[in-house]
């Protein structure tokens, strides 16, 4: 059985106190209300991570993620945060290759390989993001585009390493826009991703990799998206900033 996962991506929102309040609400609601085995991950800004991690200590279902890590191990890289630093404050997951990082920080497929290497070397689970911009979708080239992102960033990793990763498919035209991919569109491309992983690593492995959908996922559309056979959960932006909405999404399987 593939792991069901809902990860919240807070992006650059919330002061420290606001972030801790949100985390604490989510943790309590998850403990009170969530009976299924879904894994909940809160991907907070760097400065919140240590505090959120302390709050979630001992709560097996709740994990803490960062939104990025450096491609370098350590040294003179002003402003960067390394995977080992994240690990040292109790972080277990890290988003790598979010479309906003690719776009605003010019992160290339090969740079992302180095970030994934750093994450894995420090025992962090990468949440590797892929997804196409609107013009690629309009030209019906999304399958080839996403396959190329995966091949170029991930396909030099061993079968053992690929099994440690989570993939998030996020069509850029659906992120923060209120336009969600239909459940049929999501299923179609999630299957493409899974088949692509199977072609490289074999079906046994690809069948066990969780593939999350991201892009305007909300309490009212999460159930339909999560009901698709190859959609194993979600990476949630805007709706992860409201504890009630986020936990309702967690309960949408
Ligand atoms: P959104 O963001 O849910 O606000 O569309 C998703 C994401 O970018 O991870």
Coordinates of C-alpha atoms and ligand atoms in Angstrom, one line a residue:
X1 CA 0.0 0.0 0.0
X2 CA 1.3 3.4 -0.9
X3 CA 1.5 6.0 1.9
X4 CA -1.2 8.6 1.8
X5 CA 0.3 12.0 2.4
X6 CA -1.0 15.6 2.8
X7 CA 1.8 18.2 3.0
X8 CA 1.2 21.9 3.7
X9 CA 3.4 24.4 1.9
X10 CA 3.2 27.6 3.9
X11 CA 5.4 29.5 1.5
X12 CA 6.5 32.9 2.8
X13 CA 3.6 33.4 5.1
X14 CA 3.2 34.0 8.9
X15 CA 5.4 35.5 11.5
X16 CA 7.0 33.1 14.0
X17 CA 4.2 33.4 16.5
X18 CA 1.5 33.0 13.8
X19 CA 3.3 30.0 12.4
X20 CA 3.5 28.3 15.8
X21 CA -0.2 29.0 16.5
X22 CA -1.1 27.4 13.1
X23 CA 1.1 24.4 13.8
X24 CA -0.3 23.9 17.2
X25 CA -3.9 24.0 15.9
X26 CA -3.1 21.6 13.2
X27 CA -1.4 19.2 15.6
X28 CA -4.3 19.2 18.0
X29 CA -6.9 18.8 15.3
X30 CA -5.0 15.9 13.7
X31 CA -4.7 14.2 17.1
X32 CA -8.4 14.6 17.8
X33 CA -9.9 14.0 14.4
X34 CA -7.7 12.0 12.1
X35 CA -8.1 8.3 12.5
X36 CA -6.6 7.1 9.1
X37 CA -2.9 6.4 8.5
X38 CA -2.4 9.6 6.4
X39 CA 1.0 11.2 7.0
X40 CA 0.8 15.0 7.6
X41 CA 3.7 17.2 6.8
X42 CA 4.0 20.9 7.6
X43 CA 6.5 22.6 5.4
X44 CA 7.2 25.9 7.2
X45 CA 9.6 28.8 6.5
X46 CA 13.2 28.1 7.8
X47 CA 12.9 30.2 11.0
X48 CA 9.8 28.4 12.1
X49 CA 11.2 24.9 11.7
X50 CA 12.8 24.4 15.1
X51 CA 9.7 25.6 16.9
X52 CA 7.2 23.6 14.8
X53 CA 9.4 20.6 15.2
X54 CA 9.4 20.9 19.1
X55 CA 5.6 21.2 19.0
X56 CA 5.2 18.1 16.9
X57 CA 7.6 16.0 18.9
X58 CA 6.0 12.7 19.9
X59 CA 3.1 13.1 17.5
X60 CA 3.8 10.2 15.1
X61 CA 1.5 11.3 12.4
X62 CA 2.8 14.8 12.0
X63 CA 6.1 15.6 10.3
X64 CA 8.0 18.8 9.6
X65 CA 9.3 19.8 6.2
X66 CA 11.4 22.6 4.8
X67 CA 10.6 24.3 1.5
X68 CA 14.1 24.2 0.1
X69 CA 17.7 23.3 1.0
X70 CA 21.1 24.2 -0.4
X71 CA 22.7 22.1 -3.1
X72 CA 26.0 22.5 -1.1
X73 CA 27.1 20.7 2.0
X74 CA 28.5 23.6 3.9
X75 CA 30.7 26.7 3.6
X76 CA 30.7 30.2 2.2
X77 CA 27.2 30.3 0.7
X78 CA 25.6 33.4 2.3
X79 CA 21.9 33.0 3.0
X80 CA 21.7 29.3 2.2
X81 CA 20.5 26.6 4.6
X82 CA 22.0 23.1 4.4
X83 CA 20.2 19.8 4.6
X84 CA 22.3 18.9 7.7
X85 CA 21.1 22.1 9.4
X86 CA 17.5 21.1 8.7
X87 CA 18.1 17.6 10.0
X88 CA 19.6 19.1 13.2
X89 CA 16.3 20.8 14.1
X90 CA 14.1 17.8 13.6
X91 CA 13.1 18.3 10.0
X92 CA 12.3 15.1 8.1
X93 CA 11.1 16.3 4.7
X94 CA 12.2 18.9 2.2
X95 CA 10.4 20.3 -0.9
X96 CA 12.8 20.4 -3.8
X97 CA 12.1 22.0 -7.2
X98 CA 8.9 23.9 -6.4
X99 CA 7.9 25.8 -9.5
X100 CA 8.3 29.1 -7.6
X101 CA 12.0 28.2 -6.9
X102 CA 12.5 27.1 -10.5
X103 CA 11.0 30.4 -11.7
X104 CA 12.2 33.1 -9.3
X105 CA 15.6 31.5 -8.4
X106 CA 16.4 30.0 -11.8
X107 CA 16.7 26.5 -10.3
X108 CA 17.6 24.1 -13.1
X109 CA 17.0 20.3 -13.3
X110 CA 20.7 19.6 -12.7
X111 CA 20.9 21.9 -9.6
X112 CA 17.9 20.0 -8.3
X113 CA 19.8 16.8 -8.6
X114 CA 22.4 18.2 -6.2
X115 CA 19.7 19.3 -3.8
X116 CA 18.2 15.9 -3.7
X117 CA 21.6 14.4 -3.1
X118 CA 22.1 16.7 -0.1
X119 CA 18.7 15.8 1.2
X120 CA 19.2 12.1 0.9
X121 CA 22.8 12.2 2.3
X122 CA 21.3 13.8 5.5
X123 CA 18.4 11.4 5.8
X124 CA 15.7 13.8 4.6
X125 CA 12.8 12.8 2.4
X126 CA 12.7 14.9 -0.7
X127 CA 9.3 16.0 -2.0
X128 CA 10.3 16.5 -5.6
X129 CA 8.0 18.9 -7.5
X130 CA 7.4 18.7 -11.2
X131 CA 4.7 20.3 -13.4
X132 CA 4.1 22.3 -16.6
X133 CA 3.3 26.0 -17.3
X134 CA 0.1 27.0 -19.1
X135 CA 1.6 27.2 -22.6
X136 CA 2.9 23.7 -22.4
X137 CA -0.5 22.4 -21.3
X138 CA -2.2 24.4 -24.1
X139 CA 0.2 22.8 -26.6
X140 CA -0.7 19.4 -25.1
X141 CA 3.0 18.8 -24.3
X142 CA 2.7 18.3 -20.6
X143 CA 3.5 14.6 -20.5
X144 CA 6.8 15.0 -22.3
X145 CA 7.6 18.1 -20.2
X146 CA 7.1 16.4 -16.9
X147 CA 8.9 13.2 -17.9
X148 CA 11.9 15.3 -18.9
X149 CA 11.9 17.1 -15.6
X150 CA 12.0 13.7 -13.8
X151 CA 14.6 12.2 -16.1
X152 CA 17.0 15.1 -15.9
X153 CA 16.8 15.5 -12.1
X154 CA 16.2 12.1 -10.8
X155 CA 17.0 9.2 -13.1
X156 CA 20.7 9.0 -12.1
X157 CA 19.6 8.0 -8.6
X158 CA 19.6 4.3 -7.7
X159 CA 16.5 2.3 -7.2
X160 CA 17.2 2.3 -3.5
X161 CA 17.3 6.2 -3.5
X162 CA 14.2 6.7 -5.6
X163 CA 12.1 4.8 -3.2
X164 CA 13.0 7.3 -0.5
X165 CA 11.3 10.2 -2.5
X166 CA 7.9 11.6 -2.7
X167 CA 6.9 13.2 -6.1
X168 CA 4.5 16.1 -6.2
X169 CA 2.9 17.0 -9.6
X170 CA 1.9 20.6 -9.6
X171 CA 0.6 22.2 -12.8
X172 CA 1.9 25.8 -12.6
X173 CA -1.4 27.1 -14.1
X174 CA -3.2 25.7 -11.1
X175 CA -1.0 27.0 -8.3
X176 CA -2.6 29.8 -6.4
X177 CA -4.9 30.6 -9.3
X178 CA -8.1 28.9 -8.1
X179 CA -8.0 26.7 -11.2
X180 CA -7.6 23.1 -10.2
X181 CA -6.7 20.4 -12.6
X182 CA -9.8 18.2 -13.0
X183 CA -9.5 14.8 -11.3
X184 CA -9.3 13.2 -14.7
X185 CA -6.4 15.5 -15.7
X186 CA -4.6 14.8 -12.5
X187 CA -5.1 11.0 -12.8
X188 CA -3.9 11.0 -16.4
X189 CA -0.6 12.7 -15.7
X190 CA -0.1 11.0 -12.3
X191 CA -0.3 7.7 -14.3
X192 CA 2.2 9.1 -16.8
X193 CA 4.6 9.9 -14.0
X194 CA 4.1 6.4 -12.5
X195 CA 4.6 4.7 -15.8
X196 CA 7.7 6.7 -16.4
X197 CA 9.1 5.7 -13.0
X198 CA 8.2 2.1 -13.8
X199 CA 10.0 2.2 -17.1
X200 CA 13.2 3.2 -15.3
X201 CA 13.0 1.4 -12.0
X202 CA 10.4 -1.3 -12.5
X203 CA 6.8 -1.6 -11.5
X204 CA 7.3 -2.9 -8.0
X205 CA 9.2 0.3 -7.1
X206 CA 6.9 2.8 -9.0
X207 CA 3.8 1.3 -7.4
X208 CA 5.2 2.2 -4.0
X209 CA 6.1 5.8 -4.6
X210 CA 3.6 8.4 -3.4
X211 CA 2.6 11.0 -6.0
X212 CA 0.9 14.1 -4.6
X213 CA -1.2 16.6 -6.5
X214 CA -0.8 20.3 -5.9
X215 CA -2.5 23.3 -7.3
X216 CA -5.6 25.0 -5.7
X217 CA -6.4 21.8 -3.8
X218 CA -9.1 22.8 -1.2
X219 CA -11.5 21.0 1.2
X220 CA -14.2 20.9 -1.5
X221 CA -12.2 19.3 -4.3
X222 CA -9.7 17.2 -2.3
X223 CA -11.9 14.1 -2.0
X224 CA -12.4 13.8 -5.7
X225 CA -8.7 14.3 -6.4
X226 CA -7.6 11.9 -3.7
X227 CA -10.1 9.3 -5.0
X228 CA -8.1 8.8 -8.2
X229 CA -6.1 5.6 -8.2
X230 CA -2.7 7.3 -8.8
X231 CA -3.2 10.4 -6.6
X232 CA -1.8 9.6 -3.2
X233 CA -2.5 12.9 -1.5
X234 CA -1.7 16.6 -1.9
X235 CA 0.8 19.4 -1.6
X236 CA -1.4 22.2 -0.3
X237 CA -0.4 25.9 -0.5
X238 CA -3.1 28.5 0.3
X239 CA -5.4 26.1 2.1
X240 CA -2.6 25.0 4.4
X241 CA -2.6 28.4 6.1
X242 CA -6.0 27.8 7.7
X243 CA -5.9 24.9 10.2
X244 CA -9.5 24.0 9.7
X245 CA -9.2 23.8 5.9
X246 CA -5.9 21.9 6.0
X247 CA -7.1 19.3 8.4
X248 CA -10.4 18.9 6.4
X249 CA -8.1 18.1 3.4
X250 CA -6.2 15.6 5.5
X251 CA -9.5 13.9 6.2
X252 CA -10.5 13.8 2.5
X253 CA -9.3 10.3 1.6
Ligands
LIG1 P1 -1.8 26.4 -3.9 O1 -0.3 26.0 -3.9 O2 -2.5 25.2 -3.1 O3 -2.0 27.7 -3.2 O4 -2.3 26.4 -5.3 C1 0.2 24.7 -4.1 C2 1.7 24.8 -4.1 O5 2.3 25.7 -4.7 O6 2.4 23.9 -3.4

